[in-house]
Amino acid sequence: MCPHIATIFILIRPKINETIEQRFKKLIDDPFRKYILIYDDIKAKHPSVLSKVYPVKGDVSLPDLGLSREDRNLLLEKVNIVFHVAATVRFNEPLHVAINVNTKGTTRVIELWNELMHPISFVHVSVV
């Protein structure tokens, strides 16, 4: 399954008292998470693929995506395909929060994309 993919970087927003590695593990393993179905088939048929996934601490609502200099440089050098699916889907979110995450966050991801050393494709999934 996708033998030419060396690494998949996934941007994960940090939480108090929970590392990004713990949040990623919950995303993959917790049966109560709504996204778990995405990973069930992969885990069943190709469990080794998940070892290619590397969580990166970041947040689309922050300048420069909240990335450390080291992580930003790593992404700029290694990433060539970006799937941007980060958004707030709370439709009662305060307008300034929704704009910061859904609009400005997308702009921040595009800014990173524009700096990639070897860009191939950018995919954006919108909530609208």
mmCIF file of C-alpha atoms in Angstrom:
data_model
loop_
_atom_site.group_PDB
_atom_site.id
_atom_site.type_symbol
_atom_site.label_atom_id
_atom_site.label_comp_id
_atom_site.label_asym_id
_atom_site.label_seq_id
_atom_site.Cartn_x
_atom_site.Cartn_y
_atom_site.Cartn_z
ATOM 1 C CA MET A 1 0.000 0.000 0.000
ATOM 2 C CA CYS A 2 1.675 3.194 -1.251
ATOM 3 C CA PRO A 3 5.240 1.852 -1.103
ATOM 4 C CA HIS A 4 6.659 5.142 -2.407
ATOM 5 C CA ILE A 5 5.345 7.102 0.574
ATOM 6 C CA ALA A 6 8.120 7.367 3.133
ATOM 7 C CA THR A 7 6.364 9.446 5.802
ATOM 8 C CA ILE A 8 2.993 10.995 6.458
ATOM 9 C CA PHE A 9 3.134 14.056 8.681
ATOM 10 C CA ILE A 10 -0.046 14.920 10.564
ATOM 11 C CA LEU A 11 -0.409 18.303 12.235
ATOM 12 C CA ILE A 12 -1.950 17.871 15.689
ATOM 13 C CA ARG A 13 -3.054 20.684 17.952
ATOM 14 C CA PRO A 14 -1.593 20.342 21.458
ATOM 15 C CA LYS A 15 -3.804 20.078 24.519
ATOM 16 C CA ILE A 16 -3.018 20.666 28.171
ATOM 17 C CA ASN A 17 -2.001 17.426 29.912
ATOM 18 C CA GLU A 18 -1.888 15.444 26.665
ATOM 19 C CA THR A 19 1.033 15.084 24.263
ATOM 20 C CA ILE A 20 0.504 15.067 20.535
ATOM 21 C CA GLU A 21 1.582 11.426 20.532
ATOM 22 C CA GLN A 22 -1.188 10.617 23.039
ATOM 23 C CA ARG A 23 -3.709 12.567 20.965
ATOM 24 C CA PHE A 24 -2.604 10.718 17.819
ATOM 25 C CA LYS A 25 -2.922 7.348 19.558
ATOM 26 C CA LYS A 26 -6.466 8.261 20.640
ATOM 27 C CA LEU A 27 -7.257 9.279 17.080
ATOM 28 C CA ILE A 28 -6.118 5.881 15.819
ATOM 29 C CA ASP A 29 -7.292 3.627 18.665
ATOM 30 C CA ASP A 30 -10.298 5.156 20.428
ATOM 31 C CA PRO A 31 -13.505 3.467 19.214
ATOM 32 C CA PHE A 32 -15.587 6.450 20.304
ATOM 33 C CA ARG A 33 -13.836 8.890 17.986
ATOM 34 C CA LYS A 34 -15.897 9.661 14.900
ATOM 35 C CA TYR A 35 -12.847 9.416 12.629
ATOM 36 C CA ILE A 36 -11.803 5.933 13.741
ATOM 37 C CA LEU A 37 -13.543 4.224 10.830
ATOM 38 C CA ILE A 38 -10.968 5.760 8.505
ATOM 39 C CA TYR A 39 -8.208 3.806 10.201
ATOM 40 C CA ASP A 40 -9.974 0.481 10.867
ATOM 41 C CA ASP A 41 -9.477 -0.876 7.349
ATOM 42 C CA ILE A 42 -5.855 0.283 7.216
ATOM 43 C CA LYS A 43 -5.104 -1.236 10.634
ATOM 44 C CA ALA A 44 -6.696 -4.534 9.587
ATOM 45 C CA LYS A 45 -5.085 -4.889 6.148
ATOM 46 C CA HIS A 46 -1.830 -2.906 6.398
ATOM 47 C CA PRO A 47 -0.943 -2.256 10.048
ATOM 48 C CA SER A 48 2.667 -1.365 9.246
ATOM 49 C CA VAL A 49 1.519 1.679 7.257
ATOM 50 C CA LEU A 50 0.643 3.504 10.467
ATOM 51 C CA SER A 51 4.302 3.411 11.437
ATOM 52 C CA LYS A 52 4.868 5.871 8.581
ATOM 53 C CA VAL A 53 2.652 8.480 10.270
ATOM 54 C CA TYR A 54 4.556 11.106 12.247
ATOM 55 C CA PRO A 55 2.588 13.571 14.397
ATOM 56 C CA VAL A 56 3.798 17.177 14.375
ATOM 57 C CA LYS A 57 2.794 19.742 17.007
ATOM 58 C CA GLY A 58 0.983 22.631 15.378
ATOM 59 C CA ASP A 59 -2.194 24.684 15.199
ATOM 60 C CA VAL A 60 -3.709 26.359 12.134
ATOM 61 C CA SER A 61 -5.060 29.165 14.325
ATOM 62 C CA LEU A 62 -1.532 30.346 15.207
ATOM 63 C CA PRO A 63 1.024 32.328 13.192
ATOM 64 C CA ASP A 64 3.302 29.997 11.206
ATOM 65 C CA LEU A 65 0.901 27.187 12.199
ATOM 66 C CA GLY A 66 2.477 27.164 15.666
ATOM 67 C CA LEU A 67 5.332 25.059 14.290
ATOM 68 C CA SER A 68 8.748 24.909 15.903
ATOM 69 C CA ARG A 69 11.604 26.008 13.645
ATOM 70 C CA GLU A 70 12.849 22.398 13.470
ATOM 71 C CA ASP A 71 9.456 20.972 12.494
ATOM 72 C CA ARG A 72 8.849 23.745 9.963
ATOM 73 C CA ASN A 73 12.216 23.072 8.300
ATOM 74 C CA LEU A 74 11.524 19.336 8.293
ATOM 75 C CA LEU A 75 8.159 19.858 6.610
ATOM 76 C CA LEU A 76 9.567 22.302 4.067
ATOM 77 C CA GLU A 77 12.206 19.779 3.076
ATOM 78 C CA LYS A 78 10.228 16.518 3.196
ATOM 79 C CA VAL A 79 6.597 17.287 2.321
ATOM 80 C CA ASN A 80 5.332 17.405 -1.245
ATOM 81 C CA ILE A 81 1.620 16.627 -0.898
ATOM 82 C CA VAL A 82 -0.598 18.547 1.539
ATOM 83 C CA PHE A 83 -4.113 17.571 2.562
ATOM 84 C CA HIS A 84 -5.634 20.483 4.451
ATOM 85 C CA VAL A 85 -8.671 19.295 6.392
ATOM 86 C CA ALA A 86 -8.316 21.328 9.613
ATOM 87 C CA ALA A 87 -11.389 23.379 10.465
ATOM 88 C CA THR A 88 -13.863 24.189 13.134
ATOM 89 C CA VAL A 89 -17.191 22.574 12.373
ATOM 90 C CA ARG A 90 -19.038 24.176 15.243
ATOM 91 C CA PHE A 91 -21.566 26.337 13.467
ATOM 92 C CA ASN A 92 -22.249 28.347 16.613
ATOM 93 C CA GLU A 93 -18.546 29.222 16.984
ATOM 94 C CA PRO A 94 -17.875 32.936 17.545
ATOM 95 C CA LEU A 95 -17.286 34.516 14.135
ATOM 96 C CA HIS A 96 -13.733 35.662 14.941
ATOM 97 C CA VAL A 97 -12.770 32.081 15.931
ATOM 98 C CA ALA A 98 -14.327 30.544 12.811
ATOM 99 C CA ILE A 99 -12.586 33.093 10.571
ATOM 100 C CA ASN A 100 -9.246 32.552 12.288
ATOM 101 C CA VAL A 101 -9.385 28.769 11.947
ATOM 102 C CA ASN A 102 -11.272 28.237 8.688
ATOM 103 C CA THR A 103 -10.106 31.215 6.637
ATOM 104 C CA LYS A 104 -6.842 32.491 8.091
ATOM 105 C CA GLY A 105 -5.818 28.919 8.966
ATOM 106 C CA THR A 106 -6.187 27.961 5.321
ATOM 107 C CA THR A 107 -4.098 30.975 4.328
ATOM 108 C CA ARG A 108 -1.389 29.863 6.765
ATOM 109 C CA VAL A 109 -1.345 26.350 5.299
ATOM 110 C CA ILE A 110 -1.110 27.794 1.773
ATOM 111 C CA GLU A 111 1.782 30.005 2.900
ATOM 112 C CA LEU A 112 3.624 26.896 4.129
ATOM 113 C CA TRP A 113 2.770 25.107 0.863
ATOM 114 C CA ASN A 114 4.266 27.997 -1.127
ATOM 115 C CA GLU A 115 7.583 27.471 0.673
ATOM 116 C CA LEU A 116 7.836 23.687 0.175
ATOM 117 C CA MET A 117 11.007 22.623 -1.603
ATOM 118 C CA HIS A 118 9.327 19.871 -3.650
ATOM 119 C CA PRO A 119 5.582 20.610 -3.962
ATOM 120 C CA ILE A 120 3.404 18.229 -5.960
ATOM 121 C CA SER A 121 -0.196 18.689 -4.850
ATOM 122 C CA PHE A 122 -2.387 20.660 -2.449
ATOM 123 C CA VAL A 123 -5.817 19.290 -1.481
ATOM 124 C CA HIS A 124 -8.211 21.350 0.598
ATOM 125 C CA VAL A 125 -11.404 19.957 2.108
ATOM 126 C CA SER A 126 -13.847 22.650 3.177
ATOM 127 C CA VAL A 127 -16.698 22.512 5.660
ATOM 128 C CA VAL A 128 -18.808 24.736 3.425
#
